[in-house]
GROMACS .gro file of C-alpha atoms in nm:
model
  329
    1MET     CA    1   0.000   0.000   0.000
    2ALA     CA    2   0.132   0.345  -0.094
    3GLU     CA    3   0.239   0.571   0.190
    4LYS     CA    4  -0.018   0.835   0.279
    5VAL     CA    5   0.103   1.177   0.172
    6THR     CA    6   0.094   1.423   0.462
    7ILE     CA    7   0.223   1.771   0.534
    8ALA     CA    8   0.535   1.609   0.681
    9THR     CA    9   0.590   1.420   0.353
   10VAL     CA   10   0.565   1.743   0.155
   11ALA     CA   11   0.798   1.920   0.399
   12ARG     CA   12   1.067   1.651   0.358
   13HIS     CA   13   1.033   1.658  -0.021
   14ALA     CA   14   1.060   2.039  -0.036
   15GLN     CA   15   1.328   2.053   0.237
   16VAL     CA   16   1.128   2.297   0.450
   17SER     CA   17   0.953   2.283   0.785
   18ARG     CA   18   0.596   2.158   0.830
   19GLN     CA   19   0.502   2.510   0.942
   20THR     CA   20   0.625   2.647   0.609
   21VAL     CA   21   0.405   2.399   0.421
   22SER     CA   22   0.113   2.499   0.641
   23ASN     CA   23   0.183   2.866   0.566
   24VAL     CA   24   0.185   2.797   0.192
   25LEU     CA   25  -0.155   2.628   0.225
   26ASN     CA   26  -0.316   2.878   0.462
   27ALA     CA   27  -0.134   3.211   0.421
   28PRO     CA   28   0.080   3.194   0.104
   29HIS     CA   29   0.134   3.570   0.088
   30ILE     CA   30   0.369   3.555   0.390
   31VAL     CA   31   0.601   3.296   0.226
   32ARG     CA   32   0.886   3.399  -0.004
   33GLU     CA   33   0.804   3.333  -0.370
   34GLU     CA   34   1.094   3.093  -0.425
   35THR     CA   35   1.001   2.886  -0.117
   36ARG     CA   36   0.631   2.894  -0.205
   37ARG     CA   37   0.706   2.767  -0.555
   38ARG     CA   38   0.922   2.484  -0.420
   39VAL     CA   39   0.648   2.373  -0.182
   40GLN     CA   40   0.381   2.396  -0.452
   41GLU     CA   41   0.595   2.183  -0.683
   42ALA     CA   42   0.631   1.924  -0.406
   43ILE     CA   43   0.256   1.926  -0.347
   44SER     CA   44   0.195   1.870  -0.719
   45ALA     CA   45   0.461   1.597  -0.752
   46LEU     CA   46   0.335   1.405  -0.449
   47GLY     CA   47  -0.034   1.450  -0.527
   48TYR     CA   48  -0.102   1.597  -0.183
   49ARG     CA   49  -0.458   1.716  -0.118
   50ALA     CA   50  -0.525   1.920   0.193
   51ASN     CA   51  -0.824   1.829   0.404
   52GLN     CA   52  -1.041   2.136   0.342
   53ALA     CA   53  -1.268   2.071   0.639
   54ALA     CA   54  -0.974   2.039   0.877
   55ARG     CA   55  -0.810   2.348   0.735
   56GLN     CA   56  -1.129   2.546   0.777
   57MET     CA   57  -1.149   2.437   1.142
   58ARG     CA   58  -0.791   2.557   1.199
   59THR     CA   59  -0.820   2.889   1.020
   60GLY     CA   60  -1.190   2.967   1.059
   61ARG     CA   61  -1.207   3.026   0.683
   62SER     CA   62  -1.360   2.850   0.388
   63ARG     CA   63  -1.112   3.020   0.151
   64LEU     CA   64  -1.397   3.091  -0.089
   65ILE     CA   65  -1.450   3.430  -0.254
   66ALA     CA   66  -1.769   3.499  -0.450
   67VAL     CA   67  -1.812   3.731  -0.749
   68ARG     CA   68  -2.103   3.790  -0.986
   69ILE     CA   69  -2.100   3.718  -1.358
   70GLU     CA   70  -2.278   4.010  -1.521
   71PRO     CA   71  -2.495   3.954  -1.829
   72THR     CA   72  -2.338   4.052  -2.160
   73ARG     CA   73  -2.518   4.319  -2.356
   74ASP     CA   74  -2.365   4.311  -2.703
   75GLY     CA   75  -2.090   4.050  -2.677
   76ILE     CA   76  -1.823   4.323  -2.675
   77ASN     CA   77  -1.803   4.488  -2.335
   78GLY     CA   78  -1.864   4.158  -2.157
   79SER     CA   79  -1.505   4.070  -2.244
   80VAL     CA   80  -1.387   4.336  -1.998
   81LEU     CA   81  -1.536   4.152  -1.701
   82ASP     CA   82  -1.417   3.820  -1.845
   83ARG     CA   83  -1.057   3.941  -1.835
   84PHE     CA   84  -1.103   4.075  -1.482
   85LEU     CA   85  -1.250   3.742  -1.365
   86HIS     CA   86  -0.965   3.550  -1.524
   87GLY     CA   87  -0.709   3.763  -1.340
   88LEU     CA   88  -0.906   3.739  -1.015
   89THR     CA   89  -0.922   3.359  -1.035
   90GLU     CA   90  -0.549   3.326  -1.105
   91THR     CA   91  -0.447   3.564  -0.827
   92ALA     CA   92  -0.688   3.411  -0.577
   93ASP     CA   93  -0.556   3.064  -0.657
   94ALA     CA   94  -0.199   3.178  -0.589
   95ALA     CA   95  -0.317   3.311  -0.252
   96GLY     CA   96  -0.489   2.981  -0.165
   97TYR     CA   97  -0.846   3.090  -0.239
   98ARG     CA   98  -1.112   2.968  -0.480
   99VAL     CA   99  -1.358   3.189  -0.666
  100LEU     CA  100  -1.728   3.104  -0.665
  101LEU     CA  101  -1.927   3.258  -0.952
  102TYR     CA  102  -2.295   3.345  -0.936
  103THR     CA  103  -2.550   3.527  -1.151
  104ALA     CA  104  -2.820   3.782  -1.069
  105ARG     CA  105  -3.060   3.988  -1.280
  106ASP     CA  106  -3.054   4.297  -1.058
  107ASP     CA  107  -2.948   4.431  -0.719
  108ASP     CA  108  -3.239   4.277  -0.530
  109GLN     CA  109  -3.166   3.930  -0.666
  110GLU     CA  110  -2.796   3.975  -0.600
  111ILE     CA  111  -2.860   4.062  -0.235
  112ALA     CA  112  -3.089   3.759  -0.202
  113THR     CA  113  -2.806   3.551  -0.350
  114TYR     CA  114  -2.564   3.684  -0.086
  115ASP     CA  115  -2.793   3.549   0.185
  116ASP     CA  116  -2.821   3.210   0.014
  117LEU     CA  117  -2.447   3.177  -0.050
  118LEU     CA  118  -2.345   3.279   0.300
  119GLY     CA  119  -2.573   3.013   0.443
  120ALA     CA  120  -2.473   2.738   0.201
  121TYR     CA  121  -2.097   2.791   0.167
  122ASP     CA  122  -1.982   3.003   0.462
  123LEU     CA  123  -1.800   3.236   0.221
  124ASP     CA  124  -1.505   3.441   0.340
  125ALA     CA  125  -1.571   3.747   0.126
  126PHE     CA  126  -1.721   3.900  -0.187
  127VAL     CA  127  -1.577   4.098  -0.476
  128LEU     CA  128  -1.838   4.334  -0.621
  129THR     CA  129  -1.831   4.490  -0.967
  130GLY     CA  130  -2.038   4.760  -1.133
  131THR     CA  131  -2.063   5.004  -0.842
  132LYS     CA  132  -2.315   5.285  -0.862
  133HIS     CA  133  -2.457   5.578  -0.667
  134GLY     CA  134  -2.661   5.462  -0.367
  135ASP     CA  135  -2.543   5.103  -0.412
  136PRO     CA  136  -2.766   4.883  -0.190
  137ARG     CA  137  -2.533   4.583  -0.218
  138THR     CA  138  -2.244   4.741  -0.029
  139ALA     CA  139  -2.483   4.871   0.238
  140TRP     CA  140  -2.626   4.520   0.291
  141LEU     CA  141  -2.282   4.359   0.326
  142ALA     CA  142  -2.143   4.635   0.551
  143GLU     CA  143  -2.445   4.618   0.781
  144ARG     CA  144  -2.381   4.246   0.834
  145GLU     CA  145  -2.003   4.291   0.862
  146VAL     CA  146  -1.936   4.062   0.566
  147PRO     CA  147  -1.587   4.135   0.423
  148PHE     CA  148  -1.585   4.267   0.067
  149VAL     CA  149  -1.399   4.484  -0.181
  150THR     CA  150  -1.531   4.643  -0.496
  151PHE     CA  151  -1.387   4.677  -0.842
  152GLY     CA  152  -1.523   5.027  -0.884
  153ARG     CA  153  -1.541   5.327  -0.654
  154PRO     CA  154  -1.816   5.389  -0.399
  155TRP     CA  155  -1.933   5.700  -0.583
  156ASP     CA  156  -2.115   5.851  -0.284
  157ALA     CA  157  -1.827   5.827  -0.032
  158LEU     CA  158  -1.476   5.734  -0.143
  159ASP     CA  159  -1.378   5.620   0.207
  160GLY     CA  160  -1.685   5.398   0.244
  161HIS     CA  161  -1.509   5.064   0.201
  162PRO     CA  162  -1.200   4.907   0.036
  163TRP     CA  163  -1.200   4.945  -0.342
  164VAL     CA  164  -0.992   4.919  -0.657
  165ASP     CA  165  -1.074   5.121  -0.966
  166VAL     CA  166  -0.932   5.245  -1.293
  167ASP     CA  167  -0.906   5.621  -1.346
  168GLY     CA  168  -1.148   5.665  -1.634
  169ALA     CA  169  -1.100   6.043  -1.641
  170ALA     CA  170  -0.726   5.995  -1.687
  171GLY     CA  171  -0.796   5.759  -1.977
  172THR     CA  172  -1.024   5.994  -2.171
  173ALA     CA  173  -0.790   6.283  -2.091
  174GLN     CA  174  -0.506   6.089  -2.258
  175ALA     CA  175  -0.723   6.027  -2.562
  176THR     CA  176  -0.833   6.391  -2.583
  177ARG     CA  177  -0.478   6.524  -2.547
  178HIS     CA  178  -0.360   6.293  -2.824
  179LEU     CA  179  -0.632   6.423  -3.057
  180LEU     CA  180  -0.555   6.785  -2.966
  181ASP     CA  181  -0.186   6.725  -3.037
  182ALA     CA  182  -0.288   6.579  -3.374
  183GLY     CA  183  -0.451   6.913  -3.462
  184HIS     CA  184  -0.817   6.845  -3.378
  185HIS     CA  185  -1.021   7.118  -3.209
  186ARG     CA  186  -1.380   6.999  -3.254
  187ILE     CA  187  -1.357   6.682  -3.044
  188ALA     CA  188  -1.691   6.528  -2.944
  189PHE     CA  189  -1.771   6.288  -2.661
  190LEU     CA  190  -2.018   6.000  -2.689
  191GLY     CA  191  -2.117   5.883  -2.342
  192TRP     CA  192  -2.386   5.734  -2.125
  193PRO     CA  193  -2.674   5.920  -1.959
  194THR     CA  194  -2.573   6.153  -1.675
  195GLY     CA  195  -2.579   5.983  -1.336
  196SER     CA  196  -2.354   5.688  -1.418
  197GLY     CA  197  -2.049   5.713  -1.193
  198VAL     CA  198  -1.822   5.549  -1.448
  199GLY     CA  199  -1.972   5.736  -1.742
  200ASP     CA  200  -1.955   6.076  -1.571
  201ASP     CA  201  -1.593   6.010  -1.473
  202ARG     CA  202  -1.494   5.931  -1.831
  203CYS     CA  203  -1.678   6.238  -1.957
  204ALA     CA  204  -1.499   6.458  -1.702
  205GLY     CA  205  -1.158   6.367  -1.844
  206TRP     CA  206  -1.262   6.482  -2.192
  207ARG     CA  207  -1.433   6.800  -2.072
  208THR     CA  208  -1.151   6.908  -1.839
  209THR     CA  209  -0.886   6.855  -2.107
  210MET     CA  210  -1.082   7.041  -2.375
  211THR     CA  211  -1.154   7.332  -2.140
  212ALA     CA  212  -0.790   7.354  -2.028
  213ALA     CA  213  -0.690   7.378  -2.395
  214GLY     CA  214  -0.930   7.669  -2.442
  215HIS     CA  215  -1.193   7.489  -2.649
  216ASP     CA  216  -1.567   7.529  -2.606
  217VAL     CA  217  -1.742   7.194  -2.558
  218ALA     CA  218  -2.097   7.324  -2.601
  219GLY     CA  219  -2.295   7.091  -2.826
  220LEU     CA  220  -2.016   6.835  -2.851
  221ARG     CA  221  -2.141   6.585  -2.590
  222ARG     CA  222  -2.402   6.326  -2.678
  223GLU     CA  223  -2.564   6.076  -2.438
  224SER     CA  224  -2.715   5.737  -2.516
  225GLU     CA  225  -2.744   5.388  -2.378
  226ASP     CA  226  -2.445   5.168  -2.456
  227GLY     CA  227  -2.439   4.986  -2.788
  228ILE     CA  228  -2.316   4.989  -3.147
  229ALA     CA  229  -2.646   5.106  -3.297
  230GLU     CA  230  -2.668   5.385  -3.040
  231GLY     CA  231  -2.314   5.503  -3.116
  232GLU     CA  232  -2.386   5.518  -3.487
  233ARG     CA  233  -2.712   5.705  -3.436
  234VAL     CA  234  -2.580   5.980  -3.208
  235LEU     CA  235  -2.267   6.044  -3.415
  236ARG     CA  236  -2.468   6.065  -3.739
  237ASP     CA  237  -2.673   6.334  -3.567
  238LEU     CA  238  -2.359   6.527  -3.474
  239LEU     CA  239  -2.210   6.496  -3.821
  240ALA     CA  240  -2.523   6.649  -3.971
  241HIS     CA  241  -2.458   6.982  -3.796
  242ASP     CA  242  -2.302   7.283  -3.968
  243ALA     CA  243  -1.986   7.250  -3.759
  244PRO     CA  244  -1.937   6.874  -3.720
  245PRO     CA  245  -1.660   6.729  -3.503
  246THR     CA  246  -1.337   6.607  -3.660
  247ALA     CA  247  -1.275   6.357  -3.382
  248VAL     CA  248  -1.470   6.173  -3.115
  249VAL     CA  249  -1.384   6.013  -2.780
  250CYS     CA  250  -1.626   5.740  -2.667
  251ALA     CA  251  -1.712   5.599  -2.324
  252SER     CA  252  -1.694   5.241  -2.456
  253ASP     CA  253  -1.577   5.038  -2.753
  254SER     CA  254  -1.939   4.956  -2.835
  255LEU     CA  255  -2.019   5.325  -2.887
  256ALA     CA  256  -1.693   5.368  -3.078
  257LEU     CA  257  -1.768   5.080  -3.314
  258GLY     CA  258  -2.101   5.244  -3.390
  259ALA     CA  259  -1.920   5.573  -3.447
  260LEU     CA  260  -1.695   5.400  -3.700
  261GLN     CA  261  -2.006   5.297  -3.894
  262ALA     CA  262  -2.122   5.658  -3.901
  263VAL     CA  263  -1.793   5.811  -4.017
  264ARG     CA  264  -1.786   5.593  -4.328
  265ASP     CA  265  -2.032   5.837  -4.485
  266ALA     CA  266  -1.875   6.154  -4.342
  267ALA     CA  267  -1.767   6.429  -4.579
  268ALA     CA  268  -1.425   6.444  -4.411
  269PRO     CA  269  -1.221   6.196  -4.203
  270VAL     CA  270  -1.319   6.168  -3.837
  271ALA     CA  271  -1.083   6.019  -3.577
  272VAL     CA  272  -1.242   5.778  -3.327
  273VAL     CA  273  -1.115   5.654  -2.988
  274GLY     CA  274  -1.295   5.394  -2.776
  275PHE     CA  275  -1.259   5.278  -2.418
  276ASP     CA  276  -1.179   4.929  -2.278
  277ASP     CA  277  -0.956   4.799  -2.558
  278THR     CA  278  -1.172   4.494  -2.623
  279PRO     CA  279  -1.062   4.217  -2.861
  280VAL     CA  280  -1.301   4.357  -3.122
  281ALA     CA  281  -1.124   4.694  -3.101
  282ALA     CA  282  -0.791   4.525  -3.169
  283ALA     CA  283  -0.938   4.325  -3.457
  284VAL     CA  284  -1.076   4.630  -3.642
  285GLY     CA  285  -0.787   4.865  -3.564
  286LEU     CA  286  -0.981   5.087  -3.324
  287SER     CA  287  -0.771   5.309  -3.098
  288SER     CA  288  -0.890   5.258  -2.742
  289VAL     CA  289  -0.811   5.318  -2.375
  290SER     CA  290  -0.691   4.997  -2.211
  291GLN     CA  291  -0.771   4.918  -1.848
  292PRO     CA  292  -0.506   4.730  -1.641
  293LEU     CA  293  -0.753   4.453  -1.555
  294ALA     CA  294  -0.502   4.193  -1.438
  295ALA     CA  295  -0.346   4.446  -1.201
  296ALA     CA  296  -0.693   4.550  -1.077
  297ALA     CA  297  -0.783   4.188  -1.005
  298ALA     CA  298  -0.455   4.129  -0.823
  299ARG     CA  299  -0.504   4.437  -0.605
  300CYS     CA  300  -0.858   4.326  -0.519
  301VAL     CA  301  -0.723   3.994  -0.391
  302ASP     CA  302  -0.441   4.173  -0.204
  303LEU     CA  303  -0.694   4.399  -0.031
  304LEU     CA  304  -0.916   4.105   0.060
  305THR     CA  305  -0.643   3.881   0.199
  306THR     CA  306  -0.498   4.168   0.403
  307LEU     CA  307  -0.846   4.255   0.528
  308LEU     CA  308  -0.916   3.892   0.624
  309ASP     CA  309  -0.582   3.871   0.806
  310GLY     CA  310  -0.686   4.169   1.017
  311GLN     CA  311  -0.393   4.381   0.897
  312PRO     CA  312  -0.401   4.753   0.809
  313THR     CA  313  -0.467   4.803   0.439
  314ASP     CA  314  -0.487   5.079   0.182
  315GLN     CA  315  -0.859   5.132   0.142
  316GLN     CA  316  -0.839   5.297  -0.201
  317VAL     CA  317  -0.644   5.188  -0.509
  318LEU     CA  318  -0.675   5.394  -0.829
  319LEU     CA  319  -0.496   5.256  -1.134
  320THR     CA  320  -0.401   5.445  -1.451
  321PRO     CA  321  -0.515   5.317  -1.793
  322THR     CA  322  -0.314   5.334  -2.116
  323LEU     CA  323  -0.408   5.473  -2.457
  324VAL     CA  324  -0.353   5.215  -2.731
  325LEU     CA  325  -0.320   5.383  -3.069
  326ARG     CA  326  -0.421   5.205  -3.389
  327HIS     CA  327  -0.559   5.313  -3.727
  328THR     CA  328  -0.857   5.524  -3.617
  329ALA     CA  329  -0.678   5.807  -3.435
   0.00000   0.00000   0.00000
């Protein structure tokens, strides 16, 4: 009969102490990377499987993190969350956690799902996406002292809870400055209806940069719901004016792809920049603002693990996006 593989077996194989193996399993972030890798290789080679129930009794944790899968609208912007989830899963795995995915139609159903999941799985924490003004989800979790972080700012109070976000205003400011440097003065903005925290932030970067350069933005902003058809419709309306824009910055790649459809019939070339740098943007040569999604996911996990360990943590992490230039600007 084959010898049972235990923590002691792994420790001998990796030439470390049993405590080090235990740390790799229960608190990997405190172990040096080289040592952690050696222990993980030993675990893999020996086929060791930790007793999850016993580990949970020792640590008081299930090592499960839950995050919602949001419904895709047009098959384009859904890829943004897909990339974030991929990075979150990889980083959580390296820290010894597993990610549990769930779906919900709206905030009420999501909150009901929190209650169900906490009862069924004894989750350690949640990662929330898609934050908004007056977000009832964060209020529900905070009231019950359930640990969580958000990918997205708490738009009503920046110090409300731990969060990681991407500076959308910095992204659209980069795009607008590039277009100004290229000689454009009539630069439009296609965005979402006022009241969206993310949308208003992205609009602010365009407006501030245009105003600082001495350009009037009156009549150059258009609002619509997100989507390719919507982007085409609102830009066609702008291009029909006596003084049409020569360039446009968009709040999403979906709006920008619609804008590209509209500029095909324009009397003069119109530069277009999107936001999110989706695979479709790369495929069609659309210039776009790229979010550091892998870094955002990693920082979310860092905040959570530090929070769960009861250690002081930076409550707010704001990351800077990058403008990716292609054929359209």
